[in-house]
mmCIF file of C-alpha atoms and ligand atoms in Angstrom:
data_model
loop_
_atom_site.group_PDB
_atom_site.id
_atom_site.type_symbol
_atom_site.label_atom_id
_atom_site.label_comp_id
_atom_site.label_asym_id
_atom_site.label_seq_id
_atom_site.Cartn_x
_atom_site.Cartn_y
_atom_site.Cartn_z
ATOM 1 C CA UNK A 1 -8.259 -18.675 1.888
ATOM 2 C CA UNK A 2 -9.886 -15.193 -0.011
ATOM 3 C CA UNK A 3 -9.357 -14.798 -3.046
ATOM 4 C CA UNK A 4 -10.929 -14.687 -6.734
ATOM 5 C CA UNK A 5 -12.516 -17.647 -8.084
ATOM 6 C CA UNK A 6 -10.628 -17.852 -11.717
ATOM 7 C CA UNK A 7 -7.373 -19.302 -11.596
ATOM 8 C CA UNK A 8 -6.045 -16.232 -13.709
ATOM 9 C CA UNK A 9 -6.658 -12.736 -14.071
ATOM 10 C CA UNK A 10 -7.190 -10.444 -16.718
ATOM 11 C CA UNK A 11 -5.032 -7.260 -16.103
ATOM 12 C CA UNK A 12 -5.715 -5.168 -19.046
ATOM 13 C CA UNK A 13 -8.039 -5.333 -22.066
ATOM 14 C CA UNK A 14 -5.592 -3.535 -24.493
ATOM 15 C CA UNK A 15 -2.901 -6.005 -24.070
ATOM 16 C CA UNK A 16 -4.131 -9.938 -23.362
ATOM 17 C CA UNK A 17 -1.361 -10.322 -21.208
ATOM 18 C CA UNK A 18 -2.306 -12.312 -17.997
ATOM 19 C CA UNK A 19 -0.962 -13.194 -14.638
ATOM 20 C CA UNK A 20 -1.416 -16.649 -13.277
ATOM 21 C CA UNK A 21 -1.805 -18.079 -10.013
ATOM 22 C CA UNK A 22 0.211 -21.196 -11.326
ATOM 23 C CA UNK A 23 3.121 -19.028 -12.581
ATOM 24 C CA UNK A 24 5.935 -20.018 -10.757
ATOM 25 C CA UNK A 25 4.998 -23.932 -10.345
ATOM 26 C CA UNK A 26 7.892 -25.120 -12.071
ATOM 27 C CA UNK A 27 10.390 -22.592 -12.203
ATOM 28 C CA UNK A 28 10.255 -21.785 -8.214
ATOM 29 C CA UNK A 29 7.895 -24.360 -6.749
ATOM 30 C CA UNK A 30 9.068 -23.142 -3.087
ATOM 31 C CA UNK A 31 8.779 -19.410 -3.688
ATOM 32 C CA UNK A 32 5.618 -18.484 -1.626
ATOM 33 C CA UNK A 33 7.523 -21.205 1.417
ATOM 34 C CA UNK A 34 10.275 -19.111 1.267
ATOM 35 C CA UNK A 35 8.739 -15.463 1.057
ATOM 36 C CA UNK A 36 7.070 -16.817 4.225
ATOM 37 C CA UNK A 37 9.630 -17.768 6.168
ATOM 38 C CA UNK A 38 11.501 -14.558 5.158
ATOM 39 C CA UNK A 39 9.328 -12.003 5.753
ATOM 40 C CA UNK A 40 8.498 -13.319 9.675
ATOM 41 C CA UNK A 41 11.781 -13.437 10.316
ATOM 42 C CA UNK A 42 11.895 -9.599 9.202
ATOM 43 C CA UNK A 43 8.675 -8.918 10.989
ATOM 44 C CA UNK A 44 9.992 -10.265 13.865
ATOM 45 C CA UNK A 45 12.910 -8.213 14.154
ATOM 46 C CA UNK A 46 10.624 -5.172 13.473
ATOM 47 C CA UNK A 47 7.366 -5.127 14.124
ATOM 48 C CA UNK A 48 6.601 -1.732 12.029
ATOM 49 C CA UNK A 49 7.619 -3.509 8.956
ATOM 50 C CA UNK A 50 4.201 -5.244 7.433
ATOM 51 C CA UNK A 51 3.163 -1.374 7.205
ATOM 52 C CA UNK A 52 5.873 -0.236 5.035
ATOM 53 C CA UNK A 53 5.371 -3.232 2.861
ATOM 54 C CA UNK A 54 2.209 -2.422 2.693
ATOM 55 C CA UNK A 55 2.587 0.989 1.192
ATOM 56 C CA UNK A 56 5.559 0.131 -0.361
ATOM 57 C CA UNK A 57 3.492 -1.921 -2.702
ATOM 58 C CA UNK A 58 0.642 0.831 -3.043
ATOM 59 C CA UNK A 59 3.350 3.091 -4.074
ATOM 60 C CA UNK A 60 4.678 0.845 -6.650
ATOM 61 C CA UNK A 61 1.561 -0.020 -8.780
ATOM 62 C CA UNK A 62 0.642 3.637 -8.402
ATOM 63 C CA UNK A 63 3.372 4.890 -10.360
ATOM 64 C CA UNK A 64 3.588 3.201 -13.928
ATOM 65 C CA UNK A 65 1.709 -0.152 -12.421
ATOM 66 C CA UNK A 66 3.069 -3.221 -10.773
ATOM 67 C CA UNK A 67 6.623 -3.160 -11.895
ATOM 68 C CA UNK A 68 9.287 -2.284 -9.088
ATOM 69 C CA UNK A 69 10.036 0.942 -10.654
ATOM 70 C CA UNK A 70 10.151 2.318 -6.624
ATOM 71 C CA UNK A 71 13.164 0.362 -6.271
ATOM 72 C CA UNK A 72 15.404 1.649 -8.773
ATOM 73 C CA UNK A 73 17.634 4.074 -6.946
ATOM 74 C CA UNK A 74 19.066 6.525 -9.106
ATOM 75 C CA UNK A 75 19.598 10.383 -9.712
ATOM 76 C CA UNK A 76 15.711 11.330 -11.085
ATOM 77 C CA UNK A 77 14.539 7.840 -9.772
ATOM 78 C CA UNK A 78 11.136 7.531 -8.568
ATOM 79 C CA UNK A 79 12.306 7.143 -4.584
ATOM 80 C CA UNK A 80 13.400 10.492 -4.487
ATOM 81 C CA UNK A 81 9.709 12.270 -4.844
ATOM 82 C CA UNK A 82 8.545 14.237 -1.594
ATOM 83 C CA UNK A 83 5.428 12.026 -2.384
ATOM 84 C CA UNK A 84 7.410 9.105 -1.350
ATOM 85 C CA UNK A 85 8.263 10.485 2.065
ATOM 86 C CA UNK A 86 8.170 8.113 4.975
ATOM 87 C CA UNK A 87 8.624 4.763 2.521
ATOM 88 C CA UNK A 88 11.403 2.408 4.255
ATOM 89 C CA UNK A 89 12.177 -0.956 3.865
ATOM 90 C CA UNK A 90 12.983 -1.473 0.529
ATOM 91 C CA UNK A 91 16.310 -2.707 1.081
ATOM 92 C CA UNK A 92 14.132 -5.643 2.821
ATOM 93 C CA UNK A 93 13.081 -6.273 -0.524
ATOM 94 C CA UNK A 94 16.851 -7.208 -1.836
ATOM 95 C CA UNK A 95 17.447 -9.488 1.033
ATOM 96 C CA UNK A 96 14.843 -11.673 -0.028
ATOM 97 C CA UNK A 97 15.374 -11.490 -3.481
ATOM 98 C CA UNK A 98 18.977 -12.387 -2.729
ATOM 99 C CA UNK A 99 17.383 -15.624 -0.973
ATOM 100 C CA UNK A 100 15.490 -16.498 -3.861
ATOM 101 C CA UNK A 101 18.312 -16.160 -6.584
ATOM 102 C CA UNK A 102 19.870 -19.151 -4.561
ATOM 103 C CA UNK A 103 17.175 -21.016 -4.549
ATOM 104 C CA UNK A 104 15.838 -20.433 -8.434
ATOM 105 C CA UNK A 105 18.211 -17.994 -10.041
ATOM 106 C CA UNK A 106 16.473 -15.067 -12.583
ATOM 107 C CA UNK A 107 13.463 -16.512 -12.445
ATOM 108 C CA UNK A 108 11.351 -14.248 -9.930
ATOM 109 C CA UNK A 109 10.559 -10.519 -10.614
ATOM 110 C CA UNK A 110 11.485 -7.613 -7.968
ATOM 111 C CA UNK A 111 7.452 -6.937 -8.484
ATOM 112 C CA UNK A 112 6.319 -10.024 -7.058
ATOM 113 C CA UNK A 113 8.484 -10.269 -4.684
ATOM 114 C CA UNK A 114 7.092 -6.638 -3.549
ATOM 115 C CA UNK A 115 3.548 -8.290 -4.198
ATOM 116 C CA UNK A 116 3.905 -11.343 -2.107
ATOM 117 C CA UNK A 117 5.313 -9.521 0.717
ATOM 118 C CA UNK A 118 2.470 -6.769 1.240
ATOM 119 C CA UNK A 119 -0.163 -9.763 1.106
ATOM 120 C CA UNK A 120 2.178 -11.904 3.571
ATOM 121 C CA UNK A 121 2.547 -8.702 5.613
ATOM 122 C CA UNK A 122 -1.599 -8.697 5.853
ATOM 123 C CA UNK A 123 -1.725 -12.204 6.945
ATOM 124 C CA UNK A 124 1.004 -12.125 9.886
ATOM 125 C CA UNK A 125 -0.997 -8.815 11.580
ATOM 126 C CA UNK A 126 -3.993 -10.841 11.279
ATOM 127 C CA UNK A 127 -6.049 -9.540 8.145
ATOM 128 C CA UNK A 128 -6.915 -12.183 5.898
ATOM 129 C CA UNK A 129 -4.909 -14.883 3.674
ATOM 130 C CA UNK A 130 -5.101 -13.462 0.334
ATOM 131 C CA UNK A 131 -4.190 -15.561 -3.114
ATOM 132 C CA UNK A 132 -2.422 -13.557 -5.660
ATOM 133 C CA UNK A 133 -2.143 -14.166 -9.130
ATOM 134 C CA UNK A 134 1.694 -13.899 -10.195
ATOM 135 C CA UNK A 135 3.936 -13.034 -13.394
ATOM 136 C CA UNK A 136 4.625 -9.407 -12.802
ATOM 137 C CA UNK A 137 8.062 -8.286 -14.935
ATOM 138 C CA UNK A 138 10.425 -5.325 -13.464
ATOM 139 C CA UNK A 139 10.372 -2.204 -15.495
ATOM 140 C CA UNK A 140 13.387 -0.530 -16.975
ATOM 141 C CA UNK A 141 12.425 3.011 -16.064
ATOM 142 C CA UNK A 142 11.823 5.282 -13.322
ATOM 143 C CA UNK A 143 10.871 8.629 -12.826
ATOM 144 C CA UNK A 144 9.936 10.685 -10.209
ATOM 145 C CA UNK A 145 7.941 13.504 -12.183
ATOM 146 C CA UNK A 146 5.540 10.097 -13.014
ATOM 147 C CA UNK A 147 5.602 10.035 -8.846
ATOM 148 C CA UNK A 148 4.911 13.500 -8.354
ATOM 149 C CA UNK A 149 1.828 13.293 -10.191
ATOM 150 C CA UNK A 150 0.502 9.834 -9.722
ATOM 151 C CA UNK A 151 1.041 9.542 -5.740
ATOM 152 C CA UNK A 152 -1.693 11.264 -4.138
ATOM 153 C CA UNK A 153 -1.041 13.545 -1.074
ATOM 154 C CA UNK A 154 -2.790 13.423 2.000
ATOM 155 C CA UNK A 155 -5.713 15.975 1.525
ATOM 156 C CA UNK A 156 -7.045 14.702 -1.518
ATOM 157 C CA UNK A 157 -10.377 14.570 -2.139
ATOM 158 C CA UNK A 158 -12.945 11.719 -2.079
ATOM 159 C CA UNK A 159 -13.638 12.571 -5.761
ATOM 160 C CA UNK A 160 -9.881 12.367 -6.846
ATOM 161 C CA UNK A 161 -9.670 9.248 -4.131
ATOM 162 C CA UNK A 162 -12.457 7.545 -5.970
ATOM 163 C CA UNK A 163 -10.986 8.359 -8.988
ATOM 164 C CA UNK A 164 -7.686 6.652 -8.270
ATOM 165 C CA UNK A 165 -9.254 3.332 -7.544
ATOM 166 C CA UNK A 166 -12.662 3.098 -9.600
ATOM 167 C CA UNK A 167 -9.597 3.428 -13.260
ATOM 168 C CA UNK A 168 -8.048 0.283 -11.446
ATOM 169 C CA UNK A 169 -11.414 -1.573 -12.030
ATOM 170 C CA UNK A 170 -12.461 -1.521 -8.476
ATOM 171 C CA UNK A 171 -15.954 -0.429 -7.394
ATOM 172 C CA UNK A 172 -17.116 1.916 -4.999
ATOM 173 C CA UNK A 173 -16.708 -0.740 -1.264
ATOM 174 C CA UNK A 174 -13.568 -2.383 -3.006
ATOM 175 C CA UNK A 175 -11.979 1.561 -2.903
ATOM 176 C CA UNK A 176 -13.361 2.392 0.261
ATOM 177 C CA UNK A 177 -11.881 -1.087 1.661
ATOM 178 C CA UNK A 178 -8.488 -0.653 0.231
ATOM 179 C CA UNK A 179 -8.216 2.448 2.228
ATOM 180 C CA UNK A 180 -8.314 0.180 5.075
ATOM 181 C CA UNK A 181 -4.749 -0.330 4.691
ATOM 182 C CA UNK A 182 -4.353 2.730 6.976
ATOM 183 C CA UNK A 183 -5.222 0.091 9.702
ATOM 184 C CA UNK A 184 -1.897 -0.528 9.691
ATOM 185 C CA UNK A 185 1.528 2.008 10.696
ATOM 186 C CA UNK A 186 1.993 5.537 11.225
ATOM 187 C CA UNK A 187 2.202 9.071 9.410
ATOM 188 C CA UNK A 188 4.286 12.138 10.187
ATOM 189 C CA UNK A 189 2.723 14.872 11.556
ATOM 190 C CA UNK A 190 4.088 16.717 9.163
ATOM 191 C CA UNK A 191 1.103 15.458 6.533
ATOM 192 C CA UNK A 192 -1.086 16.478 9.630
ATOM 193 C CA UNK A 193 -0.373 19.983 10.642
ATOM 194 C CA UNK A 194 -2.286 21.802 8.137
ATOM 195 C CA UNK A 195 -4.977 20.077 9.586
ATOM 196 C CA UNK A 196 -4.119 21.266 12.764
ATOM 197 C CA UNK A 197 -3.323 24.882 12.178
ATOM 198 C CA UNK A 198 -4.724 25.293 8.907
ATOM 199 C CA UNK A 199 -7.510 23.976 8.225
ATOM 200 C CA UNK A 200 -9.726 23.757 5.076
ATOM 201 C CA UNK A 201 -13.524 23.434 6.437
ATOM 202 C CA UNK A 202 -13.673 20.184 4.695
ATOM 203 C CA UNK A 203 -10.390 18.658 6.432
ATOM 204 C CA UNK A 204 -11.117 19.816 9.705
ATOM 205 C CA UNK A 205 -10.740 17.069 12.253
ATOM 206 C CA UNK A 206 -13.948 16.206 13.760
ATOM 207 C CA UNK A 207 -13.581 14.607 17.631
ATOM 208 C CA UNK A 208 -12.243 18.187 18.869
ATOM 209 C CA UNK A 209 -10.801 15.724 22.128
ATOM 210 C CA UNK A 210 -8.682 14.038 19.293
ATOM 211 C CA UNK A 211 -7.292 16.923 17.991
ATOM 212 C CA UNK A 212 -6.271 17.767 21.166
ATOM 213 C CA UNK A 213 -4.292 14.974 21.584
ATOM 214 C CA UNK A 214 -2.845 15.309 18.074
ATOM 215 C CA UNK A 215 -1.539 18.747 18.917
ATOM 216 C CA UNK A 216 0.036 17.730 22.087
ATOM 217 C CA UNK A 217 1.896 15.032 19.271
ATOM 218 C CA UNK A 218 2.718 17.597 16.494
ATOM 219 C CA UNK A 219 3.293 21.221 18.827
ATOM 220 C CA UNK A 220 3.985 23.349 15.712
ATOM 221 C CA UNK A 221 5.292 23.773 12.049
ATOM 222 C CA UNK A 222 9.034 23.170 12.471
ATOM 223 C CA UNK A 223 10.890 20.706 10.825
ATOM 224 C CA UNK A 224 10.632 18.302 13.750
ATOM 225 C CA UNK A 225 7.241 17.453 12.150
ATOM 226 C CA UNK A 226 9.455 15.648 9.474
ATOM 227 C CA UNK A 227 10.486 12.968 12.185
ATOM 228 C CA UNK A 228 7.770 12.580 14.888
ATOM 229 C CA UNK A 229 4.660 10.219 14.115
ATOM 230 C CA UNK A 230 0.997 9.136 15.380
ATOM 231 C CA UNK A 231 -0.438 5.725 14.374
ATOM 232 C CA UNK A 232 -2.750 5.658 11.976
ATOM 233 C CA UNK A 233 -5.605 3.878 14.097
ATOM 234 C CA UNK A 234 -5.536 3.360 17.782
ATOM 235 C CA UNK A 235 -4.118 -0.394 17.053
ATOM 236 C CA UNK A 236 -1.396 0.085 14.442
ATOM 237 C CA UNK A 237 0.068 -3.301 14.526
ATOM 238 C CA UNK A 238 -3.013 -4.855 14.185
ATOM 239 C CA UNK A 239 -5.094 -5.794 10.786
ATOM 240 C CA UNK A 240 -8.791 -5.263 11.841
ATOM 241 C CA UNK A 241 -11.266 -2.673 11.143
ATOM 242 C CA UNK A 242 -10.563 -0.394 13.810
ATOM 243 C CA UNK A 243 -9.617 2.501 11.222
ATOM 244 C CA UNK A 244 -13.277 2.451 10.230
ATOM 245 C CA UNK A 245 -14.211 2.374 13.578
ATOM 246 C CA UNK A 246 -12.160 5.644 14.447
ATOM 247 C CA UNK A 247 -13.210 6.944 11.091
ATOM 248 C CA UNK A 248 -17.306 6.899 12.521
ATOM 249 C CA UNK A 249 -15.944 8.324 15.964
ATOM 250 C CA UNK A 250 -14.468 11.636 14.288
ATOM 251 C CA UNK A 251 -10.475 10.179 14.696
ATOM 252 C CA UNK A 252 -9.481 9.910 10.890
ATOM 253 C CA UNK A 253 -6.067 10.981 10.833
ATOM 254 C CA UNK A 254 -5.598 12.548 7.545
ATOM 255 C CA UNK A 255 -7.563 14.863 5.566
ATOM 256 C CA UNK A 256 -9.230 11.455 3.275
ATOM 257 C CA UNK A 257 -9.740 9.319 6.229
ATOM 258 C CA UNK A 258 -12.335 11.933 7.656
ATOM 259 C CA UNK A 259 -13.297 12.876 3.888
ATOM 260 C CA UNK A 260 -14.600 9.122 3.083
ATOM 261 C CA UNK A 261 -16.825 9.907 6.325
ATOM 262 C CA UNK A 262 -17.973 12.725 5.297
ATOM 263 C CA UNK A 263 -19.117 12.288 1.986
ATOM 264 C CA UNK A 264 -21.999 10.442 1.800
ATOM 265 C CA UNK A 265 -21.368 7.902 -0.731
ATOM 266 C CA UNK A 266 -18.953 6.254 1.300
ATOM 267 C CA UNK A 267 -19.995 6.966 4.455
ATOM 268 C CA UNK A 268 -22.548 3.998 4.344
ATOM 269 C CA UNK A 269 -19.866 1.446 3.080
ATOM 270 C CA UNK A 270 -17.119 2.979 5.923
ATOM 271 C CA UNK A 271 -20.205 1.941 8.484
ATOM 272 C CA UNK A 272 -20.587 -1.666 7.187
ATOM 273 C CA UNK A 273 -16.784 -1.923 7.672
ATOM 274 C CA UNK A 274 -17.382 -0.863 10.939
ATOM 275 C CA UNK A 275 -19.850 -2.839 12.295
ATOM 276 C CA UNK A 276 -18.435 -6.554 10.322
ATOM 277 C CA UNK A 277 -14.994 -6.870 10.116
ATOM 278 C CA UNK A 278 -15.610 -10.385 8.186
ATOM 279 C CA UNK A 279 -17.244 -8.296 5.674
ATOM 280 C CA UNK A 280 -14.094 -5.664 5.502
ATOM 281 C CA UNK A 281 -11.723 -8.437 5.162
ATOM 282 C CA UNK A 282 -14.017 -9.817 1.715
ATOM 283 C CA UNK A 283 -13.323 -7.077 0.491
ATOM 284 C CA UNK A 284 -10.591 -5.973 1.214
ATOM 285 C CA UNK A 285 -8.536 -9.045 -0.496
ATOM 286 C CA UNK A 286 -10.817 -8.410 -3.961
ATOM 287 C CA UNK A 287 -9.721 -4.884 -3.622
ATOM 288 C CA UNK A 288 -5.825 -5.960 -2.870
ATOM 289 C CA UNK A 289 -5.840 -8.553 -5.883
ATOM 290 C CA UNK A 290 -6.783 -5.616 -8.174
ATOM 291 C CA UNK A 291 -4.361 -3.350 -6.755
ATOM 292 C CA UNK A 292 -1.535 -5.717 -7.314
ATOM 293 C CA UNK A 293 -3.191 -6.476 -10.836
ATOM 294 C CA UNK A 294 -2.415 -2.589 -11.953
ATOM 295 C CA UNK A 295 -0.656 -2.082 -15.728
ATOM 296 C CA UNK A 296 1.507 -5.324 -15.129
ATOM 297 C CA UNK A 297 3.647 -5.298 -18.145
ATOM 298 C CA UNK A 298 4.313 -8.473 -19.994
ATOM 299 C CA UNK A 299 8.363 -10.013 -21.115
ATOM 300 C CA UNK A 300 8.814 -7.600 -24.343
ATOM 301 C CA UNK A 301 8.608 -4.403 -21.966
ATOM 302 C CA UNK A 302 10.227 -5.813 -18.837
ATOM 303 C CA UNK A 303 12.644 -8.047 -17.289
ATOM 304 C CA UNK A 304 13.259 -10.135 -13.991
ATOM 305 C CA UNK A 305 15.686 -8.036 -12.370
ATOM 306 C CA UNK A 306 18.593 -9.820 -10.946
ATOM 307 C CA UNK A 307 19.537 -7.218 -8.568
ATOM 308 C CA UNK A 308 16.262 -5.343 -7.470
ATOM 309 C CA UNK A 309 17.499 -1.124 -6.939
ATOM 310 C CA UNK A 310 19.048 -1.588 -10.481
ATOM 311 C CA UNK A 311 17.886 -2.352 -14.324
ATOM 312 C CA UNK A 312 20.122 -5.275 -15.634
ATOM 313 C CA UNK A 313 23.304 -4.623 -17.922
HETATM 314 C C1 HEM B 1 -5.757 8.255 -1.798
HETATM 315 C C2 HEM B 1 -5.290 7.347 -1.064
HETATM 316 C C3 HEM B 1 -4.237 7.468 0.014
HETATM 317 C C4 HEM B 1 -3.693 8.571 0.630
HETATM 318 C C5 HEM B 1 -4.011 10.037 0.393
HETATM 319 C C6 HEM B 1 -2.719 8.075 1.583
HETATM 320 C C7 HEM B 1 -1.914 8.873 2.384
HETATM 321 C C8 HEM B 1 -1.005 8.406 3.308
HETATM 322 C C9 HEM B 1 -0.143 9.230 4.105
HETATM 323 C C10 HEM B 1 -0.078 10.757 4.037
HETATM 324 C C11 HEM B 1 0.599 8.415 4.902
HETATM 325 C C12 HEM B 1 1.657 8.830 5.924
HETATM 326 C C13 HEM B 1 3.048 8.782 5.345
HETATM 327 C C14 HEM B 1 4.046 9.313 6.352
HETATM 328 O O1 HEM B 1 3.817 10.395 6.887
HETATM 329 O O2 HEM B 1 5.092 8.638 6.592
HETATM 330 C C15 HEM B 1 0.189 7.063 4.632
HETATM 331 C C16 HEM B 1 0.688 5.952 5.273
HETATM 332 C C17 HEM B 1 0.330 4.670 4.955
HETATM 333 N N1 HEM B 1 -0.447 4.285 3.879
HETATM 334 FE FE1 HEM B 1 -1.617 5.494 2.756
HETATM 335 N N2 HEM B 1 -2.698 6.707 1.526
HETATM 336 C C18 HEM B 1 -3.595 6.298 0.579
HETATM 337 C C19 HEM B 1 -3.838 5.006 0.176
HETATM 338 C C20 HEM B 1 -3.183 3.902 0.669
HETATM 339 C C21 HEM B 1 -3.305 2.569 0.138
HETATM 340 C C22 HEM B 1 -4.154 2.190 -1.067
HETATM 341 C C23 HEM B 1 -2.511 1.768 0.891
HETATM 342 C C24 HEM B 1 -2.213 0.308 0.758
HETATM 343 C C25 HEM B 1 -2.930 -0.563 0.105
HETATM 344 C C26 HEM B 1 -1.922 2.604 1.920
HETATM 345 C C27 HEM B 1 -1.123 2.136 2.935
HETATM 346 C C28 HEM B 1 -0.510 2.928 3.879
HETATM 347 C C29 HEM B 1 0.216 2.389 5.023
HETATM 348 C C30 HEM B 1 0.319 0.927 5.414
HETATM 349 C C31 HEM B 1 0.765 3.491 5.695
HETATM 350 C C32 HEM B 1 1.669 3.443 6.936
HETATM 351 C C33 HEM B 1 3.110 3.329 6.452
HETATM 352 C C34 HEM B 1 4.158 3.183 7.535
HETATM 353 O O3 HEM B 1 3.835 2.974 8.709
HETATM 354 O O4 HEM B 1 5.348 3.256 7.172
HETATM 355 N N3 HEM B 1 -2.331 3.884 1.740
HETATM 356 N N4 HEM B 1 -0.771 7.079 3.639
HETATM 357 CA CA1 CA B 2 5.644 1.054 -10.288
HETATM 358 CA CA1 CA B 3 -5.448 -1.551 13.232
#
């Protein structure tokens, strides 16, 4: 088991609000059995699915922190950004919140549900067992003007990237390693084809045999770009550090997979990715326990959700 050595974790200094790795002891003693069992039946059924969770929870504590604000589905909600293009699944999400309301009724937030899942969704593709500390509360809000801003696009640059992660308290192998969640899943060529046909020197892809073989996946501009993908490493069901090793043979496959190999400041920590996957995977979980750790907010400002795509009456 990785994880941090504390049993709980600070998640802001301004507020003294803490998660706990105990949280749920009494009031859902079973909840991390039953996530489990959930969630492989899911992946089961569709092997794609530990990627979306994946991002799913990215694109949650990106946008106003922690708090399930991705699921709330209404006119100006977050979900219906062009930033959150391509994110599926949620409705995954519900099912096994449903499960747990039978099982300990209001007591577990849409947020750690979203939380538990990504981590489990590491551990079934075979990336490492990650604790998480738990106690996350639902927000009441969403807003996709907070998404349009906060949810980067896919030819940002390694400053901005850096940027992102190093305010969530993570250092400079912790960012690079959480990046390695493009292991996992696909993108649409639509987020590659000004890449392709466009190129800013800096974004150009560098294996010229791979952009071959990307242009033969996404011919032109159209709007079929919206619906055809390439995977996002050469084993996209897999949890291992393949990405990076792609990454050092010129085959990032957007703009800030090539950037973090270009620039050197994280070139060196993309190589020791590369060469020790053990390494990757220490990492990696520090980085993913800070991620899921981002502007929690405590009772007064949220709520347990009972139904997770809506704020409660
Ligand atoms: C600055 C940082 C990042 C950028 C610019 C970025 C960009 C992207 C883009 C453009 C896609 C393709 C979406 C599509 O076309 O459907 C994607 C997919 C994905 N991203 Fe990221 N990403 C970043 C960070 C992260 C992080 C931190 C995680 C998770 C911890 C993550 C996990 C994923 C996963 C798993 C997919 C595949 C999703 C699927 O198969 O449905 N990304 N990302
Ligand atoms: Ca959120
Ligand atoms: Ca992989």
């Amino acid at each position: 088991m990785v994880g941090v050595s504390s049993s709980t974790i600070g998640v802001s200094e301004a507020d003294h609000y803490q998660l706990d790795y105990d949280y749920y002891k009494h009031s859902c003693p079973n909840l991390e059995a039953i996530v489990k069992e959930q969630v492989s039946t899911i992946l089961f059924i569709d092997p794609s699915s530990p990627a979306a969770f994946l991002r799913l929870l990215f694109h949650d504590c990106q946008v106003q922190g922690c708090d399930a604000s991705i699921l709330l589905d209404y006119e100006g909600s977050e979900i219906v950004s062009t930033k959150n293009f391509g994110i599926r699944k949620q409705e995954k999400i519900q099912q096994i919140k449903t499960a747990l309301e039978a099982e300990c009724p209001g007591q577990v937030s849409c947020a750690d549900i979203i939380a538990l899942v990504a981590r489990e969704s590491v551990a079934f593709s075979g990336g490492p067992e990650i604790q998480i500390p738990l106690g996350r509360k639902d927000s009441r809000t969403s807003n996709h003007q907070q998404a349009d801003i906060h949810l980067p696009s896919s030819g940002i640059s390694v400053d901005e990237f850096l940027h992102i992660f190093m305010s969530k308290g993570m250092n400079l192998q912790e960012s690079v390693a959480i990046l390695g969640a493009h292991t996992l899943g696909v993108g649409h060529c639509r987020n590659i084809v000004d890449r392709l046909y466009d190129p800013h020197p800096d974004s150009q892809i560098i294996n010229h045999s791979f952009e071959l073989l990307l242009r033969l996946e996404c011919p032109t501009r159209t709007p079929l770009t919206n619906l055809t993908v390439v995977p996002n490493d050469m084993t996209p069901f897999i949890f291992d550090n393949r990405y990076y090793r792609d990454v050092t043979a010129g085959n990032g496959l957007f703009g800030i997979d090539s950037g973090i190999y270009r620039d050197p400041r994280t070139a060196s920590v993309v190589n020791q990715f590369a060469l020790d996957q053990n390494h990757f995977f220490q990492v990696f979980s520090s980085a993913f326990v800070r991620l899921s750790s981002t502007n929690v907010i405590c009772d007064a400002e949220g709520e347990v959700r009972s139904i997770c795509n809506r704020v409660n009456e």
